[in-house]
Short mmCIF file of C-alpha atoms in Angstrom, two decimals:
data_model
loop_
_atom_site.label_atom_id
_atom_site.label_comp_id
_atom_site.label_asym_id
_atom_site.label_seq_id
_atom_site.Cartn_x
_atom_site.Cartn_y
_atom_site.Cartn_z
CA UNK H 173 88.63 89.44 111.46
CA UNK H 174 91.22 87.30 109.65
CA UNK H 175 90.84 83.62 110.49
CA UNK H 176 94.03 81.59 110.44
CA UNK H 177 94.30 77.83 110.42
CA UNK H 178 97.27 75.94 111.86
CA UNK H 179 98.78 75.71 108.36
CA UNK H 180 98.26 79.45 107.87
CA UNK H 181 100.11 80.16 111.12
CA UNK H 182 103.02 77.93 110.04
CA UNK H 183 103.23 79.73 106.69
CA UNK H 184 103.14 83.13 108.42
CA UNK H 185 106.10 82.15 110.61
CA UNK H 186 108.03 80.69 107.67
CA UNK H 187 107.55 83.93 105.71
CA UNK H 188 108.41 86.24 108.61
CA UNK H 189 112.24 86.25 108.12
CA UNK H 190 111.81 87.36 104.49
CA UNK H 191 109.93 90.50 105.50
CA UNK H 192 112.38 92.31 107.75
CA UNK H 193 111.63 96.07 107.97
CA UNK H 194 114.62 98.38 107.66
CA UNK H 195 114.10 99.66 111.20
CA UNK H 196 114.98 96.24 112.61
CA UNK H 197 118.49 96.57 111.17
CA UNK H 198 119.38 99.09 113.89
CA UNK H 199 117.81 97.16 116.78
CA UNK H 200 120.05 95.04 119.04
CA UNK H 201 120.03 91.46 117.70
CA UNK H 202 117.38 92.40 115.09
CA UNK H 203 119.45 91.27 112.14
CA UNK H 204 120.66 88.15 113.98
CA UNK H 205 117.13 87.04 114.88
CA UNK H 206 115.95 87.41 111.29
CA UNK H 207 119.06 85.59 110.05
CA UNK H 208 118.40 82.66 112.39
CA UNK H 209 114.74 82.67 111.36
CA UNK H 210 115.71 82.51 107.70
CA UNK H 211 118.01 79.57 108.33
CA UNK H 212 115.10 77.78 110.02
CA UNK H 213 112.72 78.59 107.17
CA UNK H 214 115.21 77.43 104.54
CA UNK H 215 115.85 74.22 106.46
CA UNK H 216 112.13 73.56 106.95
CA UNK H 217 111.18 74.11 103.32
CA UNK H 218 114.18 72.14 102.01
CA UNK H 219 113.31 69.20 104.26
CA UNK H 220 109.67 69.38 103.12
CA UNK H 221 110.72 69.17 99.48
CA UNK H 222 112.92 66.14 100.24
CA UNK H 223 110.29 64.30 102.28
CA UNK H 224 107.54 64.86 99.71
CA UNK H 225 109.96 64.30 96.80
CA UNK H 226 108.59 67.46 95.24
CA UNK H 227 110.37 69.09 92.30
CA UNK H 228 110.65 72.78 91.48
CA UNK H 229 108.68 74.28 88.64
CA UNK H 230 110.59 75.58 85.61
CA UNK H 231 110.09 79.22 86.60
CA UNK H 232 111.57 78.49 90.05
CA UNK H 233 114.55 76.69 88.53
CA UNK H 234 115.33 79.74 86.39
CA UNK H 235 115.48 82.00 89.45
CA UNK H 236 117.52 79.51 91.49
CA UNK H 237 120.06 79.09 88.68
CA UNK H 238 120.22 82.86 88.20
CA UNK H 239 120.97 83.44 91.90
CA UNK H 240 123.61 80.69 91.92
CA UNK H 241 125.20 82.47 88.96
CA UNK H 242 125.24 85.79 90.87
CA UNK H 243 127.01 84.17 93.83
CA UNK H 244 129.44 82.27 91.59
CA UNK H 245 130.44 85.40 89.67
CA UNK H 246 130.81 87.33 92.93
CA UNK H 247 133.23 84.69 94.21
CA UNK H 248 135.07 84.58 90.86
CA UNK H 249 135.39 88.38 90.70
CA UNK H 250 136.26 88.66 94.42
CA UNK H 251 133.26 90.82 95.24
CA UNK H 252 130.91 91.09 98.23
CA UNK H 253 130.57 87.35 98.80
CA UNK H 254 128.69 87.46 102.12
CA UNK H 255 126.19 90.03 100.80
CA UNK H 256 125.67 88.00 97.61
CA UNK H 257 124.99 84.80 99.59
CA UNK H 258 122.61 86.63 101.96
CA UNK H 259 120.69 88.11 99.03
CA UNK H 260 120.53 84.74 97.24
CA UNK H 261 119.26 83.04 100.40
CA UNK H 262 116.42 85.55 100.70
CA UNK H 263 115.41 85.36 97.05
CA UNK H 264 115.73 81.57 96.69
CA UNK H 265 114.05 80.89 100.04
CA UNK H 266 111.03 83.08 99.29
CA UNK H 267 110.69 81.72 95.75
CA UNK H 268 110.80 78.15 97.08
CA UNK H 269 107.98 78.98 99.50
CA UNK H 270 105.90 80.37 96.64
CA UNK H 271 106.61 77.22 94.64
CA UNK H 272 105.81 74.90 97.55
CA UNK H 273 102.35 76.49 97.99
CA UNK H 274 101.59 76.78 94.26
CA UNK H 275 98.62 74.41 94.54
CA UNK H 276 97.10 76.54 97.30
CA UNK H 277 97.88 79.96 95.88
CA UNK H 278 94.87 81.73 97.45
CA UNK H 279 95.97 80.77 100.97
CA UNK H 280 99.49 81.87 100.16
CA UNK H 281 98.23 85.25 98.94
CA UNK H 282 96.15 85.66 102.10
CA UNK H 283 99.16 85.16 104.38
CA UNK H 284 101.68 87.12 102.37
CA UNK H 285 99.18 89.98 102.19
CA UNK H 286 99.08 89.89 106.00
CA UNK H 287 102.83 90.48 106.08
CA UNK H 288 102.59 93.44 103.73
CA UNK H 289 99.73 94.85 105.82
CA UNK H 290 101.54 94.97 109.14
CA UNK H 291 104.67 96.41 107.53
CA UNK H 292 102.90 99.11 105.52
CA UNK H 293 100.44 100.14 108.24
CA UNK H 294 103.25 100.59 110.78
CA UNK H 295 105.31 102.46 108.20
CA UNK H 296 102.34 104.74 107.49
CA UNK H 297 102.05 105.48 111.20
CA UNK H 298 105.74 106.47 111.39
CA UNK H 299 105.42 108.63 108.25
CA UNK H 300 102.31 110.35 109.67
CA UNK H 301 103.72 110.96 113.15
CA UNK H 302 107.34 111.78 112.30
CA UNK H 303 107.58 114.25 109.42
CA UNK H 304 111.39 114.61 109.41
CA UNK H 305 112.49 111.07 110.22
CA UNK H 306 111.65 108.08 112.40
CA UNK H 307 115.31 107.16 112.81
CA UNK H 308 118.68 108.11 111.35
CA UNK H 309 122.06 106.49 110.83
CA UNK H 310 125.26 107.27 108.95
CA UNK H 311 125.64 106.06 105.37
CA UNK H 312 129.04 106.53 103.63
CA UNK H 313 127.32 107.50 100.37
CA UNK H 314 124.54 109.74 101.74
CA UNK H 315 125.76 110.88 105.18
CA UNK H 316 123.07 111.16 107.88
CA UNK H 317 119.93 109.46 106.62
CA UNK H 318 116.22 110.24 106.98
CA UNK H 319 114.41 106.95 107.42
CA UNK H 320 111.12 105.51 108.57
CA UNK H 321 109.98 101.96 109.43
CA UNK H 322 110.62 100.72 105.86
CA UNK H 323 113.71 102.83 105.27
CA UNK H 324 114.17 105.94 103.19
CA UNK H 325 111.51 107.49 100.97
CA UNK H 326 113.15 106.02 97.86
CA UNK H 327 112.85 102.52 99.33
CA UNK H 328 109.10 102.66 100.01
CA UNK H 329 108.17 101.63 96.47
CA UNK H 330 110.01 98.32 96.85
CA UNK H 331 107.40 97.37 99.46
CA UNK H 332 104.35 99.29 98.26
CA UNK H 333 104.46 98.02 94.68
CA UNK H 334 104.53 94.25 95.45
CA UNK H 335 101.92 94.84 98.17
CA UNK H 336 99.55 96.38 95.60
CA UNK H 337 100.03 93.47 93.21
CA UNK H 338 99.42 90.87 95.94
CA UNK H 339 96.39 92.74 97.33
CA UNK H 340 94.60 92.95 93.99
CA UNK H 341 95.42 89.39 92.97
CA UNK H 342 93.98 88.27 96.31
CA UNK H 343 90.82 90.29 95.72
CA UNK H 344 90.22 88.92 92.21
CA UNK H 345 90.80 85.35 93.40
CA UNK H 346 88.92 85.48 96.71
CA UNK H 347 86.30 88.18 96.11
CA UNK H 348 87.19 89.82 99.45
CA UNK H 349 87.56 93.55 98.86
CA UNK H 350 87.98 95.27 102.26
CA UNK H 351 91.65 94.38 102.87
CA UNK H 352 92.56 95.29 99.29
CA UNK H 353 90.85 98.68 99.36
CA UNK H 354 92.20 99.56 102.81
CA UNK H 355 95.79 98.75 101.87
CA UNK H 356 95.49 100.55 98.53
CA UNK H 357 94.29 103.74 100.25
CA UNK H 358 97.12 103.64 102.80
CA UNK H 359 99.69 103.04 100.06
CA UNK H 360 98.36 106.02 98.08
CA UNK H 361 98.45 108.24 101.18
CA UNK H 362 102.00 107.10 102.01
CA UNK H 363 103.22 108.13 98.57
CA UNK H 364 101.36 111.44 98.78
CA UNK H 365 102.88 112.29 102.16
CA UNK H 366 106.40 110.92 101.62
CA UNK H 367 106.97 109.57 98.16
CA UNK H 368 109.70 109.60 95.55
CA UNK H 369 108.91 110.70 91.99
CA UNK H 370 109.31 107.13 90.71
CA UNK H 371 107.22 105.74 93.54
CA UNK H 372 104.35 108.16 92.99
CA UNK H 373 104.25 107.54 89.24
CA UNK H 374 104.35 103.76 89.69
CA UNK H 375 101.72 103.61 92.43
CA UNK H 376 99.27 105.92 90.74
CA UNK H 377 99.58 104.25 87.33
CA UNK H 378 98.76 100.93 88.96
CA UNK H 379 95.87 102.26 91.07
CA UNK H 380 94.44 104.32 88.20
CA UNK H 381 94.18 101.35 85.87
CA UNK H 382 93.35 98.62 88.39
CA UNK H 383 90.50 100.59 89.96
CA UNK H 384 89.01 101.88 86.68
CA UNK H 385 87.45 99.15 84.57
CA UNK H 386 86.23 101.79 82.08
CA UNK H 387 89.80 103.05 81.62
CA UNK H 388 91.05 99.51 80.99
CA UNK H 389 88.48 99.24 78.19
CA UNK H 390 89.82 102.42 76.56
CA UNK H 391 93.52 101.76 77.16
CA UNK H 392 94.24 98.10 77.82
CA UNK H 393 97.05 97.09 80.22
CA UNK H 394 98.77 95.50 77.21
CA UNK H 395 98.99 98.92 75.54
CA UNK H 396 100.27 100.44 78.79
CA UNK H 397 102.94 97.74 78.95
CA UNK H 398 104.01 98.32 75.36
CA UNK H 399 104.01 102.10 75.88
CA UNK H 400 106.21 102.13 78.99
CA UNK H 401 108.55 99.51 77.49
CA UNK H 402 109.12 101.66 74.39
CA UNK H 403 109.49 104.71 76.66
CA UNK H 404 112.17 102.91 78.67
CA UNK H 405 114.12 102.08 75.50
CA UNK H 406 113.97 105.72 74.35
CA UNK H 407 115.09 107.05 77.73
CA UNK H 408 117.80 104.56 78.74
CA UNK H 409 119.28 103.20 75.54
CA UNK H 410 118.55 105.87 72.91
CA UNK H 411 118.67 108.68 75.49
CA UNK H 412 116.08 110.64 73.55
CA UNK H 413 114.35 112.48 76.39
CA UNK H 414 113.56 116.01 75.18
CA UNK H 415 109.90 115.14 74.62
CA UNK H 416 109.58 114.43 78.37
CA UNK H 417 110.50 117.97 79.45
CA UNK H 418 106.90 119.00 80.38
CA UNK H 419 106.62 116.04 82.76
CA UNK H 420 110.15 115.66 84.12
CA UNK H 421 111.11 119.34 84.43
CA UNK H 422 107.86 121.26 84.80
CA UNK H 423 105.73 118.72 86.70
CA UNK H 424 108.27 116.71 88.75
CA UNK H 425 110.89 119.44 89.07
CA UNK H 426 113.71 117.15 87.89
CA UNK H 427 116.46 117.65 85.31
CA UNK H 428 116.33 115.89 81.95
CA UNK H 429 119.46 113.98 82.99
CA UNK H 430 117.18 112.11 85.45
CA UNK H 431 119.42 113.15 88.37
CA UNK H 432 122.53 112.28 86.29
CA UNK H 433 121.25 108.79 85.55
CA UNK H 434 121.86 109.29 81.82
CA UNK H 435 125.61 109.37 82.54
CA UNK H 436 125.35 106.33 84.82
CA UNK H 437 123.55 104.32 82.12
CA UNK H 438 126.22 105.22 79.56
CA UNK H 439 128.95 104.14 82.00
CA UNK H 440 127.11 100.86 82.66
CA UNK H 441 126.81 100.09 78.94
CA UNK H 442 130.56 100.72 78.54
CA UNK H 443 131.41 98.34 81.41
CA UNK H 444 129.05 95.63 80.09
CA UNK H 445 130.63 95.80 76.63
CA UNK H 446 134.08 95.32 78.14
CA UNK H 447 133.07 92.53 80.53
CA UNK H 448 130.23 90.43 79.15
CA UNK H 449 130.87 87.62 81.66
CA UNK H 450 129.54 89.71 84.54
CA UNK H 451 131.09 91.23 87.66
CA UNK H 452 128.87 89.73 90.35
CA UNK H 453 128.04 91.83 93.40
CA UNK H 454 130.89 94.31 93.87
CA UNK H 455 131.77 96.61 96.81
CA UNK H 456 130.25 100.09 96.65
CA UNK H 457 133.59 101.86 96.16
CA UNK H 458 134.43 99.66 93.16
CA UNK H 459 131.00 100.29 91.58
CA UNK H 460 131.43 104.03 92.13
CA UNK H 461 134.72 103.96 90.22
CA UNK H 462 133.08 102.05 87.35
CA UNK H 463 129.73 103.85 87.11
CA UNK H 464 130.04 107.08 89.07
CA UNK H 465 132.35 109.10 86.83
CA UNK H 466 130.12 112.02 85.85
CA UNK H 467 131.85 114.82 83.94
CA UNK H 468 135.17 113.91 85.51
CA UNK H 469 133.90 113.71 89.11
CA UNK H 470 133.16 110.54 91.08
CA UNK H 471 129.65 110.58 92.58
CA UNK H 472 129.64 108.65 95.91
CA UNK H 473 125.91 107.79 95.61
CA UNK H 474 126.30 105.73 92.41
CA UNK H 475 126.38 102.25 93.94
CA UNK H 476 124.40 100.48 91.19
CA UNK H 477 123.38 100.95 87.55
CA UNK H 478 120.08 102.74 88.35
CA UNK H 479 118.31 100.54 85.81
CA UNK H 480 117.17 96.98 86.45
CA UNK H 481 118.06 95.53 83.05
CA UNK H 482 121.50 97.17 83.00
CA UNK H 483 122.10 96.01 86.57
CA UNK H 484 121.33 92.41 85.61
CA UNK H 485 123.78 92.55 82.68
CA UNK H 486 126.35 94.38 84.82
CA UNK H 487 126.25 91.67 87.51
CA UNK H 488 125.67 88.49 85.51
CA UNK H 489 126.75 89.23 81.94
CA UNK H 490 125.16 87.72 78.85
CA UNK H 491 124.31 84.37 80.48
CA UNK H 492 122.56 85.97 83.45
CA UNK H 493 120.72 88.41 81.20
CA UNK H 494 119.40 85.51 79.09
CA UNK H 495 118.21 83.67 82.22
CA UNK H 496 116.56 86.83 83.54
CA UNK H 497 114.79 87.54 80.23
CA UNK H 498 113.70 83.90 80.04
CA UNK H 499 112.07 84.19 83.49
CA UNK H 500 110.52 87.54 82.57
CA UNK H 501 109.09 86.44 79.20
CA UNK H 502 107.91 83.06 80.51
CA UNK H 503 105.80 84.79 83.18
CA UNK H 504 104.57 87.48 80.80
CA UNK H 505 103.43 84.96 78.16
CA UNK H 506 101.40 83.16 80.80
CA UNK H 507 99.49 86.42 81.45
CA UNK H 508 98.92 87.81 77.95
CA UNK H 509 96.98 84.70 76.89
CA UNK H 510 93.98 85.89 78.92
CA UNK H 511 91.85 89.04 79.30
CA UNK H 512 90.39 88.45 82.78
CA UNK H 513 90.90 91.00 85.61
CA UNK H 514 93.58 88.68 87.04
CA UNK H 515 95.44 88.64 83.72
CA UNK H 516 95.10 92.42 83.44
CA UNK H 517 96.50 92.80 86.96
CA UNK H 518 99.46 90.62 85.97
CA UNK H 519 100.14 92.68 82.83
CA UNK H 520 99.87 95.88 84.89
CA UNK H 521 102.54 94.40 87.14
CA UNK H 522 104.90 94.18 84.16
CA UNK H 523 103.99 97.68 82.97
CA UNK H 524 104.66 99.28 86.36
CA UNK H 525 107.71 97.05 86.89
CA UNK H 526 109.16 98.49 83.68
CA UNK H 527 108.40 102.03 84.88
CA UNK H 528 110.33 101.48 88.12
CA UNK H 529 113.08 99.57 86.30
CA UNK H 530 113.91 102.65 84.18
CA UNK H 531 115.61 104.38 87.13
CA UNK H 532 115.88 101.76 89.89
CA UNK H 533 117.22 98.25 90.46
CA UNK H 534 114.81 95.59 91.69
CA UNK H 535 117.10 92.81 92.93
CA UNK H 536 114.97 92.12 96.00
CA UNK H 537 113.26 89.00 97.31
CA UNK H 538 109.79 90.58 97.57
CA UNK H 539 110.07 91.63 93.90
CA UNK H 540 111.45 88.36 92.53
CA UNK H 541 108.73 86.51 94.43
CA UNK H 542 106.13 88.08 92.13
CA UNK H 543 107.34 86.27 89.01
CA UNK H 544 106.56 82.71 90.17
CA UNK H 545 103.55 83.98 92.10
CA UNK H 546 101.97 85.49 88.98
CA UNK H 547 102.98 82.43 86.98
CA UNK H 548 101.15 80.12 89.41
CA UNK H 549 98.16 82.44 89.71
CA UNK H 550 97.74 82.31 85.92
CA UNK H 551 98.03 78.50 86.00
CA UNK H 552 95.37 78.49 88.72
CA UNK H 553 93.18 80.65 86.47
CA UNK H 554 93.79 78.45 83.45
CA UNK H 555 92.69 75.39 85.41
CA UNK H 556 89.35 77.09 86.07
CA UNK H 557 89.63 77.27 89.84
CA UNK H 558 88.76 80.97 90.09
CA UNK H 559 85.56 81.72 91.92
#
């Protein structure tokens, strides 16, 4: 039984608007209710900062400035302004909540884990009971969709990955194992039943190393991080992929073009070189014209750069890329100084993050939240507060 104090209940409600499942987008007033809830949460946390005269940490400032830059460039380049503001609100609001509770990081982990639990358990139920789809809708790029409580199969990893990181950080800080093991098993089963290639690789790399202390002694998370980072450079920027044929073609049944992503990455690099200021968040049809030209044909599914680092540079140019790398490196440095299980979990986060980032974009609030969260967890560890 999970015991919640009054403060825990308040935090749960404040976090609720930032964890909207995809299914709620099709419900009458679902989006509106979450929107109103987010406005309340943003107002509440902003007022709390003002009353307590509390300042943001440096890692939080970096993310806030980065999101302001995204919105500013979107306005300047006449892009999807409403979508950019909505995305910035979610990311900034969730990051501010992490920052506000940085001195009570264990309680924050307990409550945010609760959010991941109810989302992932319900999603697992829909995946188990509805093999074809839980719901469908029309998407201009993909036609009729196949979706479950947390969206399409490709979207699952954007919830399962941060949930794994939060669950294991909570275990190493609190010593409570049942919730962590239960959620890990359900996440693994979800990916086995309905998982994307990227999702399965990411989840099982994380689980394999986090659950095997003997393996971490043989191959440290730092080596895993270095390995996947070098791999990403070879695949995306050098486009030297022939050595991956046994895995990509024979094991995963994919083409060595990574479902044409090689062409998309080349197009993204070309656009970035021509416009190093950044394009902000652009409409899908405009992005398709810029990135989706593959062998003379426009691919209607190419609505982003299909690589996190290229997407950052595509949207925010050199300045945004510097801010992003600053945030990334600042958090990473805070983790590599230690060798504890918490530090190893944090480094595994970066390793798996880089795996996902090779083929996907990660501009989501539940992903960005992990950077300040890990930063504060490592500060908590450094101060000797770990049990």
